mmCIF file of C-alpha atoms in Angstrom:
data_model
loop_
_atom_site.group_PDB
_atom_site.id
_atom_site.type_symbol
_atom_site.label_atom_id
_atom_site.label_comp_id
_atom_site.label_asym_id
_atom_site.label_seq_id
_atom_site.Cartn_x
_atom_site.Cartn_y
_atom_site.Cartn_z
ATOM 1 C CA MET A 1 -45.756 128.612 127.972
ATOM 2 C CA SER A 2 -46.329 125.686 130.276
ATOM 3 C CA GLU A 3 -49.639 125.062 132.060
ATOM 4 C CA GLN A 4 -47.995 126.035 135.337
ATOM 5 C CA GLN A 5 -46.748 129.319 133.957
ATOM 6 C CA ASP A 6 -50.147 130.091 132.320
ATOM 7 C CA ILE A 7 -52.163 129.402 135.473
ATOM 8 C CA ILE A 8 -49.881 131.161 137.909
ATOM 9 C CA ALA A 9 -49.607 134.230 135.646
ATOM 10 C CA SER A 10 -53.361 134.535 135.059
ATOM 11 C CA PHE A 11 -54.226 133.960 138.740
ATOM 12 C CA ASP A 12 -51.545 136.438 139.825
ATOM 13 C CA GLN A 13 -52.480 139.200 137.404
ATOM 14 C CA ALA A 14 -56.144 139.029 138.468
ATOM 15 C CA GLY A 15 -55.264 139.242 142.175
ATOM 16 C CA VAL A 16 -56.421 135.722 142.930
ATOM 17 C CA LEU A 17 -53.081 134.596 144.331
ATOM 18 C CA GLU A 18 -52.925 137.713 146.479
ATOM 19 C CA GLY A 19 -56.338 136.793 147.868
ATOM 20 C CA ILE A 20 -55.300 133.233 148.602
ATOM 21 C CA ARG A 21 -52.133 134.367 150.343
ATOM 22 C CA TRP A 22 -54.016 136.887 152.469
ATOM 23 C CA ALA A 23 -56.561 134.237 153.519
ATOM 24 C CA TYR A 24 -53.852 131.786 154.448
ATOM 25 C CA VAL A 25 -51.668 134.277 156.368
ATOM 26 C CA SER A 26 -54.700 135.592 158.253
ATOM 27 C CA ALA A 27 -55.796 132.045 159.171
ATOM 28 C CA THR A 28 -52.403 130.822 160.267
ATOM 29 C CA SER A 29 -51.723 133.990 162.276
ATOM 30 C CA ARG A 30 -54.985 133.486 164.158
ATOM 31 C CA VAL A 31 -54.039 129.845 164.833
ATOM 32 C CA LEU A 32 -50.740 130.983 166.320
ATOM 33 C CA GLU A 33 -52.504 133.594 168.478
ATOM 34 C CA ASP A 34 -55.067 131.097 169.820
ATOM 35 C CA TYR A 35 -52.841 128.015 170.149
ATOM 36 C CA SER A 36 -52.191 126.842 173.698
ATOM 37 C CA GLU A 37 -50.701 123.470 174.459
ATOM 38 C CA ALA A 38 -51.699 123.978 178.114
ATOM 39 C CA ALA A 39 -55.334 124.253 176.995
ATOM 40 C CA GLY A 40 -55.112 120.889 175.324
ATOM 41 C CA HIS A 41 -54.562 122.068 171.720
ATOM 42 C CA ASP A 42 -52.726 119.566 169.580
ATOM 43 C CA ALA A 43 -51.872 118.896 165.945
ATOM 44 C CA THR A 44 -55.493 117.895 165.212
ATOM 45 C CA TRP A 45 -56.744 121.164 166.628
ATOM 46 C CA VAL A 46 -54.195 123.122 164.598
ATOM 47 C CA GLY A 47 -55.138 121.326 161.359
ATOM 48 C CA ILE A 48 -58.908 121.611 161.806
ATOM 49 C CA THR A 49 -58.763 125.222 162.953
ATOM 50 C CA ARG A 50 -56.430 126.311 160.177
ATOM 51 C CA PHE A 51 -58.629 124.661 157.527
ATOM 52 C CA THR A 52 -61.809 126.259 158.949
ATOM 53 C CA LEU A 53 -60.283 129.731 159.133
ATOM 54 C CA PHE A 54 -58.659 129.391 155.730
ATOM 55 C CA ARG A 55 -62.015 128.509 154.199
ATOM 56 C CA ASP A 56 -63.681 131.445 155.980
ATOM 57 C CA ARG A 57 -61.025 133.909 154.885
ATOM 58 C CA LEU A 58 -61.226 132.771 151.269
ATOM 59 C CA ASP A 59 -64.956 133.376 151.336
ATOM 60 C CA ARG A 60 -64.365 136.857 152.808
ATOM 61 C CA VAL A 61 -61.729 138.064 150.337
ATOM 62 C CA PHE A 62 -63.634 136.670 147.332
ATOM 63 C CA ALA A 63 -67.144 137.653 148.581
ATOM 64 C CA CYS A 64 -68.440 134.118 148.573
ATOM 65 C CA GLY A 65 -70.696 132.127 150.877
ATOM 66 C CA ARG A 66 -72.090 134.165 153.742
ATOM 67 C CA TYR A 67 -70.036 137.127 152.583
ATOM 68 C CA ALA A 68 -71.526 137.213 149.091
ATOM 69 C CA VAL A 69 -73.196 140.351 147.798
ATOM 70 C CA PRO A 70 -76.807 139.534 146.826
ATOM 71 C CA VAL A 71 -77.281 139.095 143.101
ATOM 72 C CA GLY A 72 -78.937 142.076 141.460
ATOM 73 C CA SER A 73 -78.420 144.228 144.527
ATOM 74 C CA ASP A 74 -76.411 147.439 144.698
ATOM 75 C CA ALA A 75 -75.940 146.999 148.437
ATOM 76 C CA ALA A 76 -72.547 146.000 149.705
ATOM 77 C CA ILE A 77 -72.084 143.550 152.580
ATOM 78 C CA SER A 78 -71.718 145.293 155.934
ATOM 79 C CA LEU A 79 -68.103 145.892 156.912
ATOM 80 C CA ASP A 80 -69.107 144.866 160.425
ATOM 81 C CA VAL A 81 -69.726 141.359 159.041
ATOM 82 C CA LEU A 82 -66.772 141.301 156.636
ATOM 83 C CA HIS A 83 -64.263 142.484 159.252
ATOM 84 C CA ALA A 84 -65.619 140.688 162.312
ATOM 85 C CA GLU A 85 -62.884 139.005 164.350
ATOM 86 C CA LEU A 86 -60.112 140.218 162.008
ATOM 87 C CA THR A 87 -57.193 142.167 163.415
ATOM 88 C CA GLU A 88 -56.308 145.617 162.183
ATOM 89 C CA ARG A 89 -53.354 144.008 160.430
ATOM 90 C CA ASP A 90 -55.693 141.648 158.567
ATOM 91 C CA ILE A 91 -58.045 144.455 157.583
ATOM 92 C CA ALA A 92 -55.218 146.663 156.295
ATOM 93 C CA ALA A 93 -53.688 143.849 154.238
ATOM 94 C CA MET A 94 -56.989 142.453 152.818
ATOM 95 C CA PRO A 95 -56.987 142.836 149.029
ATOM 96 C CA GLN A 96 -59.873 144.780 147.478
ATOM 97 C CA LEU A 97 -61.179 142.474 144.757
ATOM 98 C CA ALA A 98 -64.268 142.491 142.617
ATOM 99 C CA PRO A 99 -67.035 140.457 144.274
ATOM 100 C CA ASN A 100 -67.629 138.317 141.175
ATOM 101 C CA LEU A 101 -63.959 137.590 140.470
ATOM 102 C CA VAL A 102 -64.083 134.148 142.097
ATOM 103 C CA VAL A 103 -67.115 131.934 142.670
ATOM 104 C CA ARG A 104 -67.726 129.034 145.011
ATOM 105 C CA ALA A 105 -67.379 125.684 143.200
ATOM 106 C CA ASN A 106 -67.612 122.855 145.688
ATOM 107 C CA LEU A 107 -66.898 119.305 144.582
ATOM 108 C CA ASN A 108 -68.756 116.474 146.284
ATOM 109 C CA GLY A 109 -69.053 118.527 149.459
ATOM 110 C CA SER A 110 -65.358 119.564 149.439
ATOM 111 C CA PRO A 111 -65.049 123.337 149.554
ATOM 112 C CA GLY A 112 -63.860 124.737 146.239
ATOM 113 C CA TRP A 113 -63.476 128.097 144.485
ATOM 114 C CA ALA A 114 -63.207 128.786 140.784
ATOM 115 C CA PHE A 115 -61.662 131.445 138.589
ATOM 116 C CA GLN A 116 -62.026 131.453 134.778
ATOM 117 C CA GLY A 117 -63.126 127.843 134.646
ATOM 118 C CA ARG A 118 -60.445 126.514 136.951
ATOM 119 C CA ARG A 119 -61.318 125.268 140.403
ATOM 120 C CA TRP A 120 -59.141 124.766 143.407
ATOM 121 C CA LEU A 121 -59.738 122.597 146.491
ATOM 122 C CA LEU A 122 -57.907 122.751 149.835
ATOM 123 C CA ALA A 123 -55.693 119.989 151.198
ATOM 124 C CA SER A 124 -54.260 120.154 154.694
ATOM 125 C CA CYS A 125 -50.864 118.541 155.153
ATOM 126 C CA VAL A 126 -48.290 117.711 157.841
ATOM 127 C CA PHE A 127 -45.625 120.395 157.831
ATOM 128 C CA GLY A 128 -42.704 119.445 155.582
ATOM 129 C CA LYS A 129 -44.666 116.719 153.822
ATOM 130 C CA ILE A 130 -46.247 118.620 150.931
ATOM 131 C CA ASP A 131 -43.872 116.853 148.494
ATOM 132 C CA GLU A 132 -44.934 113.469 149.974
ATOM 133 C CA LEU A 133 -48.710 113.831 149.931
ATOM 134 C CA PRO A 134 -50.236 110.304 149.578
ATOM 135 C CA TRP A 135 -53.247 111.028 147.362
ATOM 136 C CA PRO A 136 -54.323 107.309 147.375
ATOM 137 C CA GLN A 137 -54.913 107.686 151.118
ATOM 138 C CA LYS A 138 -56.983 110.845 150.750
ATOM 139 C CA SER A 139 -60.730 111.145 150.142
ATOM 140 C CA PRO A 140 -62.290 109.705 146.957
ATOM 141 C CA THR A 141 -62.786 113.293 145.773
ATOM 142 C CA LYS A 142 -59.065 114.142 146.094
ATOM 143 C CA GLN A 143 -58.151 110.838 144.413
ATOM 144 C CA ARG A 144 -60.458 111.727 141.542
ATOM 145 C CA VAL A 145 -58.796 115.121 141.208
ATOM 146 C CA ALA A 146 -55.360 113.469 141.198
ATOM 147 C CA GLN A 147 -56.464 111.195 138.327
ATOM 148 C CA GLN A 148 -56.883 114.069 135.920
ATOM 149 C CA PRO A 149 -54.660 113.665 132.866
ATOM 150 C CA ASN A 150 -51.135 114.923 132.940
ATOM 151 C CA PRO A 151 -51.134 118.418 131.342
ATOM 152 C CA ASP A 152 -47.867 117.506 129.562
ATOM 153 C CA PRO A 153 -49.011 115.478 126.519
ATOM 154 C CA GLY A 154 -45.545 113.977 126.197
ATOM 155 C CA ALA A 155 -45.566 112.398 129.650
ATOM 156 C CA GLN A 156 -47.302 109.210 130.740
ATOM 157 C CA ALA A 157 -49.805 109.356 133.561
ATOM 158 C CA SER A 158 -48.351 108.122 136.868
ATOM 159 C CA LEU A 159 -50.926 105.333 137.089
ATOM 160 C CA PHE A 160 -49.410 103.633 134.048
ATOM 161 C CA ASP A 161 -45.722 103.916 134.627
ATOM 162 C CA ASP A 162 -45.295 100.124 134.942
ATOM 163 C CA LEU A 163 -47.589 99.141 132.045
ATOM 164 C CA ALA A 164 -46.683 98.234 128.532
ATOM 165 C CA ASP A 165 -46.992 101.079 125.978
ATOM 166 C CA GLU A 166 -49.831 99.404 124.120
ATOM 167 C CA GLU A 167 -51.919 99.203 127.291
ATOM 168 C CA ILE A 168 -51.573 102.838 128.293
ATOM 169 C CA GLY A 169 -53.735 104.614 125.707
ATOM 170 C CA GLY A 170 -56.899 102.578 126.316
ATOM 171 C CA LEU A 171 -56.639 102.688 130.100
ATOM 172 C CA GLU A 172 -55.964 106.437 130.131
ATOM 173 C CA THR A 173 -59.033 107.022 127.960
ATOM 174 C CA LEU A 174 -61.223 104.820 130.153
ATOM 175 C CA LEU A 175 -60.177 106.410 133.429
ATOM 176 C CA ALA A 176 -60.387 109.894 132.006
ATOM 177 C CA ALA A 177 -63.998 109.255 130.966
ATOM 178 C CA GLU A 178 -64.903 107.775 134.384
ATOM 179 C CA ASN A 179 -63.234 110.594 136.321
ATOM 180 C CA GLU A 180 -64.035 113.578 134.114
ATOM 181 C CA LEU A 181 -64.738 116.629 136.238
ATOM 182 C CA ASP A 182 -67.054 119.522 135.458
ATOM 183 C CA LEU A 183 -64.093 121.896 135.900
ATOM 184 C CA GLU A 184 -60.363 121.550 135.662
ATOM 185 C CA THR A 185 -59.393 121.225 139.317
ATOM 186 C CA LEU A 186 -56.208 122.198 141.112
ATOM 187 C CA VAL A 187 -55.210 121.765 144.762
ATOM 188 C CA VAL A 188 -53.995 124.375 147.225
ATOM 189 C CA ALA A 189 -52.048 122.476 149.886
ATOM 190 C CA HIS A 190 -51.240 124.102 153.201
ATOM 191 C CA SER A 191 -49.371 123.303 156.385
ATOM 192 C CA GLN A 192 -48.093 124.996 159.527
ATOM 193 C CA ASP A 193 -45.549 124.432 162.259
ATOM 194 C CA VAL A 194 -46.773 126.256 165.341
ATOM 195 C CA ASP A 195 -43.609 125.587 167.326
ATOM 196 C CA ASP A 196 -41.348 127.403 164.834
ATOM 197 C CA ALA A 197 -44.085 129.684 163.337
ATOM 198 C CA ALA A 198 -43.271 128.179 159.908
ATOM 199 C CA ARG A 199 -45.796 127.961 157.057
ATOM 200 C CA GLU A 200 -46.188 126.288 153.663
ATOM 201 C CA LEU A 201 -48.650 127.119 150.903
ATOM 202 C CA VAL A 202 -48.580 125.735 147.374
ATOM 203 C CA MET A 203 -50.889 125.420 144.345
ATOM 204 C CA GLY A 204 -50.459 122.595 141.914
ATOM 205 C CA ARG A 205 -51.897 119.811 139.767
ATOM 206 C CA ALA A 206 -52.108 116.671 141.879
ATOM 207 C CA ARG A 207 -50.593 113.397 140.591
ATOM 208 C CA LEU A 208 -52.018 110.092 141.789
ATOM 209 C CA ASN A 209 -48.870 108.531 143.211
ATOM 210 C CA MET A 210 -50.160 104.985 143.626
ATOM 211 C CA GLY A 211 -46.691 103.568 144.314
ATOM 212 C CA GLY A 212 -45.396 106.614 146.171
ATOM 213 C CA GLY A 213 -43.178 109.242 144.663
ATOM 214 C CA ASN A 214 -43.963 112.773 143.480
ATOM 215 C CA PRO A 215 -47.558 113.808 144.275
ATOM 216 C CA TRP A 216 -47.538 116.688 141.782
ATOM 217 C CA HIS A 217 -47.410 117.078 138.020
ATOM 218 C CA TRP A 218 -46.370 120.612 138.919
ATOM 219 C CA CYS A 219 -46.419 122.634 142.147
ATOM 220 C CA GLN A 220 -45.927 126.372 142.818
ATOM 221 C CA ASP A 221 -44.913 127.853 146.143
ATOM 222 C CA LEU A 222 -47.394 130.702 146.700
ATOM 223 C CA LEU A 223 -45.501 132.378 149.539
ATOM 224 C CA THR A 224 -42.523 133.171 147.347
ATOM 225 C CA THR A 225 -44.305 134.025 144.105
ATOM 226 C CA PRO A 226 -43.862 137.803 143.419
ATOM 227 C CA PRO A 227 -46.943 139.664 142.268
ATOM 228 C CA ALA A 228 -47.106 140.515 138.579
ATOM 229 C CA ASP A 229 -47.759 144.233 139.060
ATOM 230 C CA GLY A 230 -45.324 145.048 141.884
ATOM 231 C CA ARG A 231 -47.931 145.051 144.653
ATOM 232 C CA ARG A 232 -46.893 144.037 148.185
ATOM 233 C CA ARG A 233 -47.042 140.319 148.647
ATOM 234 C CA VAL A 234 -49.133 139.072 151.513
ATOM 235 C CA GLY A 235 -46.339 136.595 152.107
ATOM 236 C CA ASP A 236 -44.143 139.562 153.015
ATOM 237 C CA ILE A 237 -46.106 140.085 156.213
ATOM 238 C CA PRO A 238 -43.908 138.737 159.006
ATOM 239 C CA PRO A 239 -45.386 135.686 160.744
ATOM 240 C CA ALA A 240 -46.815 136.283 164.176
ATOM 241 C CA THR A 241 -44.668 134.449 166.708
ATOM 242 C CA ASP A 242 -46.470 135.849 169.758
ATOM 243 C CA PRO A 243 -50.096 136.630 170.426
ATOM 244 C CA ASP A 244 -51.191 139.574 168.326
ATOM 245 C CA THR A 245 -50.917 142.769 170.358
ATOM 246 C CA VAL A 246 -52.876 144.803 167.816
ATOM 247 C CA PRO A 247 -56.493 145.116 169.057
ATOM 248 C CA ASP A 248 -59.292 143.912 166.848
ATOM 249 C CA ALA A 249 -61.134 146.630 164.990
ATOM 250 C CA PRO A 250 -64.253 147.760 166.816
ATOM 251 C CA VAL A 251 -67.095 146.060 165.003
ATOM 252 C CA ARG A 252 -70.697 145.216 165.714
ATOM 253 C CA LEU A 253 -72.571 142.476 163.889
ATOM 254 C CA ARG A 254 -76.010 143.406 162.620
ATOM 255 C CA ARG A 255 -78.200 140.440 163.560
ATOM 256 C CA PRO A 256 -81.619 139.795 162.093
ATOM 257 C CA ALA A 257 -84.474 141.060 164.273
ATOM 258 C CA SER A 258 -85.572 137.511 165.052
ATOM 259 C CA GLU A 259 -82.224 136.838 166.709
ATOM 260 C CA ARG A 260 -82.061 139.948 168.886
ATOM 261 C CA PRO A 261 -82.641 139.663 172.637
ATOM 262 C CA GLY A 262 -86.344 139.289 173.385
ATOM 263 C CA ASN A 263 -87.174 138.131 169.836
ATOM 264 C CA GLN A 264 -85.665 134.616 169.832
ATOM 265 C CA ALA A 265 -88.029 131.802 169.000
ATOM 266 C CA SER A 266 -88.309 128.902 171.387
ATOM 267 C CA GLY A 267 -86.604 125.606 170.591
ATOM 268 C CA ASP A 268 -83.037 124.267 170.503
ATOM 269 C CA GLN A 269 -80.373 126.838 171.335
#
């Protein structure tokens, strides 16, 4: 079994892929609902908003960050908090996963999540350009991730394609030592076309394409991957092409007493 098959199978069987799909579909649907060119929204707004909402939805479905259940506590997080600002469609489709299935595993400030010792980071992309991602132009963290060794032991790392065979081994060893990560790290790349309501979501092992070319050692389309146990795919939910007409579920956030009207401390608002 290849690394790609092993990772996709294990993530799928545990429900992790289902959680990622749900988070992405929820985030992109909300972007479509809120997007307004007349209000001044542009590609930058779309990219930043999608990334922010995707991160938030991943924390919700995997019970991480502000949605985490306190360690050693039998209390569950309030559904008012978990479901706040989600549509009824989002709430109905949200997978029910164990709160400790996935943990937060940030890397140098870049949001990350980990399952069974494998981390994934998010990478926003221009729609239609996932197969052309220029990792050398990305952040040092993403470049470091893309420098991880090729999982196929019979293939040469992309950095050394133009080097003599006798030079490759030593340089690979040197760079691997300098760029060794605490966890094996994958990338979930995502994009969206708001004009055509089109979406892209993939998981893969990044390849540092210094001279251009393929940015992936392997890459899996998560919107077309069928679930291992026959469950409904989140990707099967039709994309929202018009503002969502389903009303948000009635929720009420439970704020700490110090933040309730009449109890706010003085200072910056």
